[in-house]
Amino acid sequence: MMITNSPIYLDNAATSFPKPECVISSTLDCIRHYCGNPGRSGHSLSITCAERVYECRELIARLLSYPFPERISFTHNATAALNIAIKGLVPSYSHCIITDLEHNSVIRPLIKLVSERMCRYDVFDSSLPLTRITELICPETKYIISTLQSNVTGKQIDIKILSDIAYSHNLGLIIDASQYVGHYPLLLEGLHFDAVCMPGHKALFGIQGCGALVLGEKRCDTLLEGGSGSDSFNTEMPLLPPERYEAGTLPTPSIVSLLCGVQFIMDYGIYNIQKRIDKLTERLKDLLLNIPSVHLYACENGIAAFKINKMPSEILAEMLDKYGICLRGGIHCAPLIHKKMMTEQEGLVRASLSILNKEWELDRLYSILKSI
Amino acid sequence: MKRMVLRLASITYAMKVSRILKRNNIMARVVKMSDIGVNTGCGYGIEIFEKDLYTVAAILRQEGLEYSVYDDNK
């Protein structure tokens, strides 16, 4: 079994690795020197942590061109943010529209609403022009819930078109930005939306344990109730964000890491990041297309999905792991797109990039795949 | 110089306000309400000089932020 000491990591759609050195050092600095509980006490450690938390809200707001940092609540991950948004905003007996690119973090909460709140939904075929999503709107439609980028194929959905459609049809809009944010510019000012959900640990380079729920004007019902650090005699959660959606202790080290990660990508420049990801994707596509045994299903926006002949994807992923190449095989928690591509039996292997990947890593993947 | 405390909805709004005030060259310090003897069941505010109260109130009104005033008699 060949195992290299420094793995070639091509699973950034699952979580980004490695993290920039500044993220690691700032997280350790927090844990070592000042990790109190933000928003609970008045001592210097608690206030320092609260300042870091607020700085993170402000920086994310700046990244997203969103003028309301106080509407950014921290969650444990994008899945938690999506659960709050979907379960807290979608009314009973209503109809929603999702796309066939959705992750189970959208599908499963929605299925819960179907069984418990008599909601129903339709799935939009993402291979059609996005404007045709209006054909699925009916009198009971209340929300469009959509990812901005598939975690399997890399295909993107235009948030501006969705926002305009939702606005003109008086619909709500819930966005899953998990694969998009941090790689491509996401500018929310002026857009009509109710919630944008994102993880901290993918392209934003934070460590695991933190996500963000960016809310529009509407108040969302709460999913979790508990301590909020203020107004303790009130037995209900605060009415205002962000604390309304932040019951209990925040994942402070994760938020500090996210603060540093967001600063890192802002220093790099989001348009430079976009160029880098597009350049790496182009190289990967060229390499994979040059291997006759590779069936390339999709390769765009930092994500490539492929298989080799009839080899089950998990077997191929395991084989590549022995060569020190980390990718993900299987269904990627995205059943609808696999059913559409008829790959639900053997799944696909997914390579997903970050700006920290190097060209030689893709060349190494190419040479290993060619030898299989 | 006499100081006053303005109670905000939460630590987040206290942080937001302190930053706005600092950008306007107004001294502001985030404080925990119980630490200054105000028993309102936990909460955070900003401590300012009394002389700045009207300017601060105008800024908070402009930002659409609610607050309540406590005089800590310093």
Short mmCIF file of C-alpha atoms in Angstrom, two decimals:
data_model
loop_
_atom_site.label_atom_id
_atom_site.label_comp_id
_atom_site.label_asym_id
_atom_site.label_seq_id
_atom_site.Cartn_x
_atom_site.Cartn_y
_atom_site.Cartn_z
CA MET A 1 0.00 0.00 0.00
CA MET A 2 1.49 3.33 -1.09
CA ILE A 3 0.70 6.13 1.33
CA THR A 4 2.37 9.49 0.92
CA ASN A 5 3.08 11.64 3.92
CA SER A 6 1.51 14.73 2.37
CA PRO A 7 -1.81 13.74 0.86
CA ILE A 8 -3.09 15.44 -2.25
CA TYR A 9 -6.38 16.81 -0.99
CA LEU A 10 -9.10 17.18 -3.61
CA ASP A 11 -12.15 17.01 -1.36
CA ASN A 12 -12.66 20.71 -0.66
CA ALA A 13 -16.39 20.49 -1.37
CA ALA A 14 -16.60 18.38 1.79
CA THR A 15 -14.34 20.64 3.83
CA SER A 16 -11.33 22.71 2.87
CA PHE A 17 -7.86 21.45 3.69
CA PRO A 18 -5.33 22.61 4.53
CA LYS A 19 -6.34 25.83 6.21
CA PRO A 20 -4.18 28.92 5.76
CA GLU A 21 -1.54 29.21 8.48
CA CYS A 22 -3.13 32.41 9.81
CA VAL A 23 -6.37 30.51 10.45
CA ILE A 24 -4.54 27.86 12.46
CA SER A 25 -2.52 30.37 14.47
CA SER A 26 -5.47 32.66 15.21
CA THR A 27 -7.58 29.71 16.38
CA LEU A 28 -4.82 28.46 18.65
CA ASP A 29 -4.26 31.99 19.93
CA CYS A 30 -7.94 32.20 20.87
CA ILE A 31 -7.95 28.83 22.63
CA ARG A 32 -4.67 29.57 24.43
CA HIS A 33 -5.14 33.18 25.44
CA TYR A 34 -8.67 34.50 25.52
CA CYS A 35 -11.38 31.93 24.86
CA GLY A 36 -14.07 33.05 27.26
CA ASN A 37 -17.79 32.91 26.45
CA PRO A 38 -18.85 35.85 24.29
CA GLY A 39 -22.03 37.62 25.33
CA ARG A 40 -22.26 36.05 28.76
CA SER A 41 -19.93 37.87 31.15
CA GLY A 42 -18.43 41.32 31.48
CA HIS A 43 -14.80 40.39 32.02
CA SER A 44 -12.07 41.09 29.52
CA LEU A 45 -11.99 37.59 28.02
CA SER A 46 -15.72 37.54 27.39
CA ILE A 47 -15.69 41.04 25.86
CA THR A 48 -12.65 40.21 23.71
CA CYS A 49 -14.41 37.14 22.35
CA ALA A 50 -17.56 39.17 21.75
CA GLU A 51 -15.48 41.65 19.77
CA ARG A 52 -14.03 38.87 17.61
CA VAL A 53 -17.51 37.47 17.01
CA TYR A 54 -18.85 40.86 15.97
CA GLU A 55 -15.84 41.47 13.72
CA CYS A 56 -16.63 38.19 11.99
CA ARG A 57 -20.24 39.27 11.39
CA GLU A 58 -18.97 42.58 10.00
CA LEU A 59 -16.42 40.94 7.74
CA ILE A 60 -18.88 38.42 6.34
CA ALA A 61 -21.32 41.29 5.75
CA ARG A 62 -18.58 43.14 3.87
CA LEU A 63 -17.72 40.05 1.80
CA LEU A 64 -21.38 39.73 0.83
CA SER A 65 -21.95 43.47 0.33
CA TYR A 66 -24.71 43.23 2.91
CA PRO A 67 -25.22 46.29 5.10
CA PHE A 68 -26.64 44.44 8.13
CA PRO A 69 -24.03 42.48 10.10
CA GLU A 70 -26.54 42.06 12.90
CA ARG A 71 -28.66 39.89 10.60
CA ILE A 72 -25.85 37.34 10.36
CA SER A 73 -26.32 34.57 12.93
CA PHE A 74 -23.77 31.87 13.56
CA THR A 75 -24.86 28.24 13.44
CA HIS A 76 -22.92 24.99 13.65
CA ASN A 77 -22.84 24.52 9.91
CA ALA A 78 -24.81 25.25 6.75
CA THR A 79 -27.18 22.35 7.47
CA ALA A 80 -28.22 23.95 10.76
CA ALA A 81 -28.69 27.30 9.01
CA LEU A 82 -30.85 25.67 6.32
CA ASN A 83 -32.94 23.87 8.93
CA ILE A 84 -33.63 27.16 10.73
CA ALA A 85 -34.49 28.90 7.47
CA ILE A 86 -36.65 26.16 5.96
CA LYS A 87 -38.49 25.16 9.12
CA GLY A 88 -38.70 28.70 10.44
CA LEU A 89 -39.95 30.43 7.30
CA VAL A 90 -41.99 27.99 5.19
CA PRO A 91 -45.62 28.03 6.33
CA SER A 92 -47.81 24.96 6.67
CA TYR A 93 -49.82 23.81 3.66
CA SER A 94 -47.58 25.72 1.29
CA HIS A 95 -45.80 24.71 -1.91
CA CYS A 96 -42.08 25.12 -2.52
CA ILE A 97 -39.87 24.82 -5.56
CA ILE A 98 -36.39 23.30 -5.32
CA THR A 99 -33.89 22.32 -8.01
CA ASP A 100 -32.55 18.90 -8.93
CA LEU A 101 -29.13 20.03 -7.67
CA GLU A 102 -30.14 20.16 -4.02
CA HIS A 103 -28.23 18.56 -1.18
CA ASN A 104 -29.98 16.54 1.54
CA SER A 105 -29.53 19.55 3.83
CA VAL A 106 -32.36 21.10 1.79
CA ILE A 107 -34.28 17.96 0.81
CA ARG A 108 -34.55 16.33 4.23
CA PRO A 109 -35.86 19.37 6.17
CA LEU A 110 -38.35 19.89 3.35
CA ILE A 111 -39.49 16.25 3.51
CA LYS A 112 -40.07 16.79 7.24
CA LEU A 113 -42.35 19.72 6.38
CA VAL A 114 -44.17 17.52 3.86
CA SER A 115 -44.91 14.89 6.50
CA GLU A 116 -45.60 17.21 9.44
CA ARG A 117 -46.95 20.41 7.96
CA MET A 118 -48.72 19.23 4.81
CA CYS A 119 -46.30 21.10 2.57
CA ARG A 120 -45.53 19.94 -0.93
CA TYR A 121 -42.81 20.70 -3.45
CA ASP A 122 -41.79 20.43 -7.08
CA VAL A 123 -38.32 19.91 -8.50
CA PHE A 124 -37.05 22.21 -11.22
CA ASP A 125 -34.89 20.63 -13.94
CA SER A 126 -31.69 22.67 -13.78
CA SER A 127 -30.82 21.85 -17.40
CA LEU A 128 -33.68 24.12 -18.49
CA PRO A 129 -33.32 27.92 -18.68
CA LEU A 130 -33.73 29.19 -15.12
CA THR A 131 -36.57 31.51 -16.08
CA ARG A 132 -38.72 28.42 -16.73
CA ILE A 133 -38.85 27.83 -12.99
CA THR A 134 -41.92 30.07 -13.14
CA GLU A 135 -43.80 27.21 -14.84
CA LEU A 136 -43.81 25.40 -11.48
CA ILE A 137 -45.38 28.31 -9.58
CA CYS A 138 -48.94 27.71 -8.41
CA PRO A 139 -51.29 29.65 -6.12
CA GLU A 140 -49.93 27.84 -3.04
CA THR A 141 -46.26 28.47 -3.86
CA LYS A 142 -44.57 30.41 -1.10
CA TYR A 143 -40.84 29.70 -1.42
CA ILE A 144 -38.11 28.94 -3.88
CA ILE A 145 -35.30 27.05 -2.15
CA SER A 146 -32.16 26.70 -4.22
CA THR A 147 -28.49 25.98 -4.09
CA LEU A 148 -26.17 28.37 -5.90
CA GLN A 149 -23.84 25.56 -6.97
CA SER A 150 -24.15 21.79 -7.15
CA ASN A 151 -21.74 19.89 -4.92
CA VAL A 152 -21.63 17.12 -7.55
CA THR A 153 -21.45 18.79 -10.95
CA GLY A 154 -20.38 22.33 -10.04
CA LYS A 155 -23.29 23.76 -12.05
CA GLN A 156 -24.29 27.20 -10.81
CA ILE A 157 -27.64 28.89 -10.42
CA ASP A 158 -27.91 32.65 -10.97
CA ILE A 159 -29.09 34.25 -7.72
CA LYS A 160 -30.01 37.49 -9.49
CA ILE A 161 -32.49 35.69 -11.77
CA LEU A 162 -33.94 33.78 -8.81
CA SER A 163 -34.21 36.96 -6.77
CA ASP A 164 -36.02 38.79 -9.58
CA ILE A 165 -38.43 35.89 -10.12
CA ALA A 166 -39.13 35.54 -6.40
CA TYR A 167 -39.72 39.28 -6.09
CA SER A 168 -41.99 39.59 -9.11
CA HIS A 169 -44.10 36.60 -7.97
CA ASN A 170 -44.15 37.63 -4.30
CA LEU A 171 -42.29 34.50 -3.25
CA GLY A 172 -39.72 33.95 -0.56
CA LEU A 173 -36.20 32.82 -1.44
CA ILE A 174 -33.94 30.58 0.63
CA ILE A 175 -30.42 30.05 -0.71
CA ASP A 176 -27.87 27.35 -0.05
CA ALA A 177 -24.53 29.02 -0.76
CA SER A 178 -22.41 26.16 0.60
CA GLN A 179 -20.33 25.49 -2.52
CA TYR A 180 -20.41 29.00 -3.94
CA VAL A 181 -19.47 31.43 -1.20
CA GLY A 182 -15.77 32.08 -0.92
CA HIS A 183 -15.05 30.98 -4.50
CA TYR A 184 -17.31 33.35 -6.42
CA PRO A 185 -18.59 36.85 -5.65
CA LEU A 186 -21.91 36.82 -3.79
CA LEU A 187 -23.28 40.34 -3.54
CA LEU A 188 -26.53 40.51 -1.60
CA GLU A 189 -27.24 44.24 -1.51
CA GLY A 190 -30.37 45.02 -3.48
CA LEU A 191 -31.34 41.36 -3.88
CA HIS A 192 -34.66 40.01 -2.69
CA PHE A 193 -34.02 37.05 -0.39
CA ASP A 194 -35.11 35.70 2.97
CA ALA A 195 -32.15 33.54 3.95
CA VAL A 196 -28.70 32.71 2.63
CA CYS A 197 -27.02 29.78 4.36
CA MET A 198 -23.37 28.88 4.32
CA PRO A 199 -20.74 26.78 6.07
CA GLY A 200 -17.64 28.31 7.57
CA HIS A 201 -15.42 25.34 6.87
CA LYS A 202 -15.37 25.11 3.09
CA ALA A 203 -14.15 27.95 0.83
CA LEU A 204 -14.29 30.44 3.70
CA PHE A 205 -11.44 28.45 5.29
CA GLY A 206 -12.74 28.37 8.86
CA ILE A 207 -12.45 25.19 10.91
CA GLN A 208 -15.43 22.87 11.27
CA GLY A 209 -18.11 23.82 13.77
CA CYS A 210 -19.41 27.06 12.32
CA GLY A 211 -21.82 28.21 9.67
CA ALA A 212 -23.77 31.39 9.01
CA LEU A 213 -27.41 32.22 8.47
CA VAL A 214 -27.84 35.56 6.69
CA LEU A 215 -31.41 36.75 7.03
CA GLY A 216 -33.41 39.31 5.14
CA GLU A 217 -36.11 41.41 6.75
CA LYS A 218 -38.48 38.59 7.74
CA ARG A 219 -38.38 37.16 11.25
CA CYS A 220 -37.89 33.42 11.27
CA ASP A 221 -39.35 31.03 13.83
CA THR A 222 -36.72 29.54 16.12
CA LEU A 223 -35.55 25.95 16.01
CA LEU A 224 -33.58 26.02 19.24
CA GLU A 225 -34.32 27.91 22.43
CA GLY A 226 -31.96 28.50 25.32
CA GLY A 227 -29.66 31.08 26.85
CA SER A 228 -28.92 34.15 24.78
CA GLY A 229 -26.89 36.22 27.25
CA SER A 230 -29.44 38.99 27.69
CA ASP A 231 -32.95 39.65 29.04
CA SER A 232 -32.85 36.47 31.11
CA PHE A 233 -36.22 37.10 32.82
CA ASN A 234 -37.90 36.88 29.44
CA THR A 235 -38.80 33.21 28.91
CA GLU A 236 -38.88 33.62 25.15
CA MET A 237 -36.00 33.97 22.73
CA PRO A 238 -35.11 37.55 21.74
CA LEU A 239 -37.08 38.98 18.86
CA LEU A 240 -34.05 40.41 17.09
CA PRO A 241 -31.28 38.62 15.22
CA PRO A 242 -28.61 37.47 15.64
CA GLU A 243 -29.16 36.24 19.19
CA ARG A 244 -32.66 35.01 18.34
CA TYR A 245 -31.04 32.17 16.37
CA GLU A 246 -28.00 31.62 18.60
CA ALA A 247 -29.28 29.74 21.64
CA GLY A 248 -26.46 28.52 23.84
CA THR A 249 -22.73 29.04 23.67
CA LEU A 250 -21.31 30.02 20.31
CA PRO A 251 -18.45 27.99 18.76
CA THR A 252 -16.02 30.82 19.49
CA PRO A 253 -12.77 29.19 18.23
CA SER A 254 -14.57 28.27 14.99
CA ILE A 255 -15.86 31.81 14.59
CA VAL A 256 -12.37 33.23 15.21
CA SER A 257 -11.02 30.83 12.57
CA LEU A 258 -13.77 31.96 10.20
CA LEU A 259 -12.88 35.61 10.84
CA CYS A 260 -9.32 34.88 9.81
CA GLY A 261 -10.40 32.72 6.87
CA VAL A 262 -12.68 35.43 5.49
CA GLN A 263 -9.92 38.01 5.93
CA PHE A 264 -7.58 35.67 4.04
CA ILE A 265 -9.90 35.41 1.06
CA MET A 266 -10.64 39.13 1.09
CA ASP A 267 -6.91 39.83 1.04
CA TYR A 268 -6.52 37.35 -1.84
CA GLY A 269 -9.45 39.02 -3.62
CA ILE A 270 -12.67 37.22 -4.57
CA TYR A 271 -12.15 37.92 -8.28
CA ASN A 272 -8.60 36.54 -8.07
CA ILE A 273 -10.03 33.48 -6.33
CA GLN A 274 -12.58 33.06 -9.10
CA LYS A 275 -9.81 33.24 -11.72
CA ARG A 276 -7.67 30.73 -9.81
CA ILE A 277 -10.50 28.24 -9.40
CA ASP A 278 -11.48 28.60 -13.05
CA LYS A 279 -7.85 28.09 -14.16
CA LEU A 280 -7.42 24.98 -12.01
CA THR A 281 -10.76 23.62 -13.22
CA GLU A 282 -9.74 24.10 -16.85
CA ARG A 283 -6.49 22.23 -16.25
CA LEU A 284 -8.29 19.40 -14.46
CA LYS A 285 -10.84 19.13 -17.26
CA ASP A 286 -8.11 18.97 -19.93
CA LEU A 287 -6.28 16.25 -17.99
CA LEU A 288 -9.35 14.11 -17.33
CA LEU A 289 -10.55 14.37 -20.92
CA ASN A 290 -7.20 12.93 -22.00
CA ILE A 291 -7.76 9.64 -20.19
CA PRO A 292 -9.86 7.33 -22.37
CA SER A 293 -11.05 5.19 -19.45
CA VAL A 294 -12.39 8.22 -17.57
CA HIS A 295 -16.02 9.09 -18.15
CA LEU A 296 -16.25 12.76 -17.17
CA TYR A 297 -19.81 13.70 -16.20
CA ALA A 298 -19.14 17.31 -15.27
CA CYS A 299 -16.24 19.62 -14.66
CA GLU A 300 -16.89 23.23 -13.83
CA ASN A 301 -16.48 25.81 -11.09
CA GLY A 302 -13.95 23.82 -9.12
CA ILE A 303 -15.74 20.48 -9.17
CA ALA A 304 -15.23 17.43 -11.40
CA ALA A 305 -17.40 14.31 -11.27
CA PHE A 306 -16.24 11.20 -13.08
CA LYS A 307 -15.94 7.44 -13.06
CA ILE A 308 -13.65 4.85 -14.65
CA ASN A 309 -15.40 2.28 -16.80
CA LYS A 310 -17.81 0.34 -14.58
CA MET A 311 -15.73 0.61 -11.40
CA PRO A 312 -17.87 1.59 -8.38
CA SER A 313 -16.92 5.08 -7.30
CA GLU A 314 -16.18 4.10 -3.70
CA ILE A 315 -13.67 1.49 -4.93
CA LEU A 316 -11.95 4.05 -7.14
CA ALA A 317 -11.85 6.58 -4.30
CA GLU A 318 -10.35 3.94 -2.00
CA MET A 319 -7.76 3.07 -4.62
CA LEU A 320 -6.79 6.71 -5.05
CA ASP A 321 -6.53 7.11 -1.28
CA LYS A 322 -3.83 4.44 -1.26
CA TYR A 323 -1.88 6.72 -3.60
CA GLY A 324 -2.40 9.59 -1.20
CA ILE A 325 -5.12 11.30 -3.20
CA CYS A 326 -8.20 12.31 -1.21
CA LEU A 327 -11.49 12.57 -3.06
CA ARG A 328 -15.06 11.49 -2.38
CA GLY A 329 -16.91 8.67 -4.06
CA GLY A 330 -20.61 7.89 -3.78
CA ILE A 331 -23.78 9.94 -3.97
CA HIS A 332 -22.50 13.05 -2.13
CA CYS A 333 -25.78 13.49 -0.20
CA ALA A 334 -27.29 14.74 -3.46
CA PRO A 335 -29.71 12.03 -4.62
CA LEU A 336 -31.68 14.05 -7.19
CA ILE A 337 -28.76 14.91 -9.47
CA HIS A 338 -27.44 11.34 -9.34
CA LYS A 339 -30.89 10.01 -10.31
CA LYS A 340 -30.97 12.51 -13.17
CA MET A 341 -27.52 11.41 -14.38
CA MET A 342 -28.44 7.73 -13.77
CA THR A 343 -25.41 7.27 -11.55
CA GLU A 344 -27.27 6.21 -8.40
CA GLN A 345 -25.99 2.63 -8.58
CA GLU A 346 -22.23 3.10 -8.69
CA GLY A 347 -22.06 6.82 -7.79
CA LEU A 348 -19.32 9.12 -9.03
CA VAL A 349 -15.90 10.18 -7.85
CA ARG A 350 -15.72 13.89 -7.14
CA ALA A 351 -12.58 16.02 -7.20
CA SER A 352 -13.16 19.45 -5.67
CA LEU A 353 -10.60 22.23 -5.66
CA SER A 354 -9.44 25.08 -3.48
CA ILE A 355 -7.16 27.99 -4.27
CA LEU A 356 -4.47 26.22 -2.24
CA ASN A 357 -4.33 23.30 -4.68
CA LYS A 358 -1.32 23.22 -7.01
CA GLU A 359 -1.11 22.27 -10.65
CA TRP A 360 1.30 19.40 -9.91
CA GLU A 361 -1.37 17.83 -7.68
CA LEU A 362 -3.75 17.65 -10.63
CA ASP A 363 -0.94 16.26 -12.80
CA ARG A 364 -0.34 13.56 -10.17
CA LEU A 365 -4.06 12.65 -10.20
CA TYR A 366 -3.85 12.39 -13.98
CA SER A 367 -0.84 10.06 -13.92
CA ILE A 368 -2.43 7.80 -11.27
CA LEU A 369 -5.76 7.63 -13.10
CA LYS A 370 -3.99 6.84 -16.36
CA SER A 371 -2.24 3.91 -14.73
CA ILE A 372 -5.46 2.40 -13.33
CA MET B 1 -16.66 63.51 34.12
CA LYS B 2 -20.13 62.04 34.62
CA ARG B 3 -20.92 58.89 32.66
CA MET B 4 -24.11 57.24 31.57
CA VAL B 5 -24.97 53.80 30.26
CA LEU B 6 -27.29 53.09 27.37
CA ARG B 7 -28.74 49.60 27.44
CA LEU B 8 -29.01 47.93 24.03
CA ALA B 9 -30.92 44.85 22.91
CA SER B 10 -27.90 42.55 23.13
CA ILE B 11 -24.11 42.34 23.05
CA THR B 12 -24.27 42.49 19.25
CA TYR B 13 -26.05 45.84 19.25
CA ALA B 14 -23.74 47.13 21.97
CA MET B 15 -20.77 46.20 19.75
CA LYS B 16 -22.44 47.76 16.70
CA VAL B 17 -23.17 51.00 18.52
CA SER B 18 -19.72 51.26 20.08
CA ARG B 19 -18.19 51.00 16.61
CA ILE B 20 -20.54 53.61 15.18
CA LEU B 21 -19.74 55.97 18.04
CA LYS B 22 -15.99 55.44 17.75
CA ARG B 23 -16.21 56.28 14.05
CA ASN B 24 -17.85 59.54 15.18
CA ASN B 25 -15.04 60.13 17.71
CA ILE B 26 -17.32 59.52 20.69
CA MET B 27 -15.90 57.54 23.62
CA ALA B 28 -17.92 54.37 24.17
CA ARG B 29 -17.23 51.25 26.21
CA VAL B 30 -19.22 48.02 26.12
CA VAL B 31 -20.34 47.03 29.61
CA LYS B 32 -22.39 44.25 31.13
CA MET B 33 -25.41 45.78 32.84
CA SER B 34 -25.17 43.63 35.98
CA ASP B 35 -21.53 44.67 36.37
CA ILE B 36 -22.67 48.24 36.86
CA GLY B 37 -25.34 47.26 39.34
CA VAL B 38 -28.31 47.25 36.97
CA ASN B 39 -30.38 44.16 37.57
CA THR B 40 -32.38 43.75 34.38
CA GLY B 41 -31.75 40.03 33.96
CA CYS B 42 -28.53 40.14 32.00
CA GLY B 43 -27.77 42.53 29.20
CA TYR B 44 -25.19 44.76 27.67
CA GLY B 45 -24.90 48.45 27.12
CA ILE B 46 -22.45 51.13 26.21
CA GLU B 47 -20.95 53.56 28.67
CA ILE B 48 -20.59 57.11 27.40
CA PHE B 49 -19.89 60.53 28.87
CA GLU B 50 -23.05 62.39 29.84
CA LYS B 51 -22.02 65.33 27.63
CA ASP B 52 -22.34 63.08 24.57
CA LEU B 53 -25.84 61.83 25.39
CA TYR B 54 -27.81 63.95 22.93
CA THR B 55 -25.37 63.34 20.08
CA VAL B 56 -25.45 59.60 20.79
CA ALA B 57 -29.25 59.58 21.02
CA ALA B 58 -29.44 61.29 17.63
CA ILE B 59 -27.08 58.74 16.09
CA LEU B 60 -29.03 55.83 17.54
CA ARG B 61 -32.30 57.28 16.28
CA GLN B 62 -30.79 57.62 12.82
CA GLU B 63 -29.68 53.97 12.95
CA GLY B 64 -33.13 52.87 14.12
CA LEU B 65 -31.72 51.37 17.33
CA GLU B 66 -33.69 51.21 20.56
CA TYR B 67 -32.02 51.84 23.90
CA SER B 68 -32.76 52.77 27.49
CA VAL B 69 -30.68 55.14 29.61
CA TYR B 70 -29.11 54.42 32.99
CA ASP B 71 -27.29 57.01 35.03
CA ASP B 72 -24.46 55.30 36.94
CA ASN B 73 -23.69 58.45 38.96
CA LYS B 74 -19.94 58.33 38.36
#
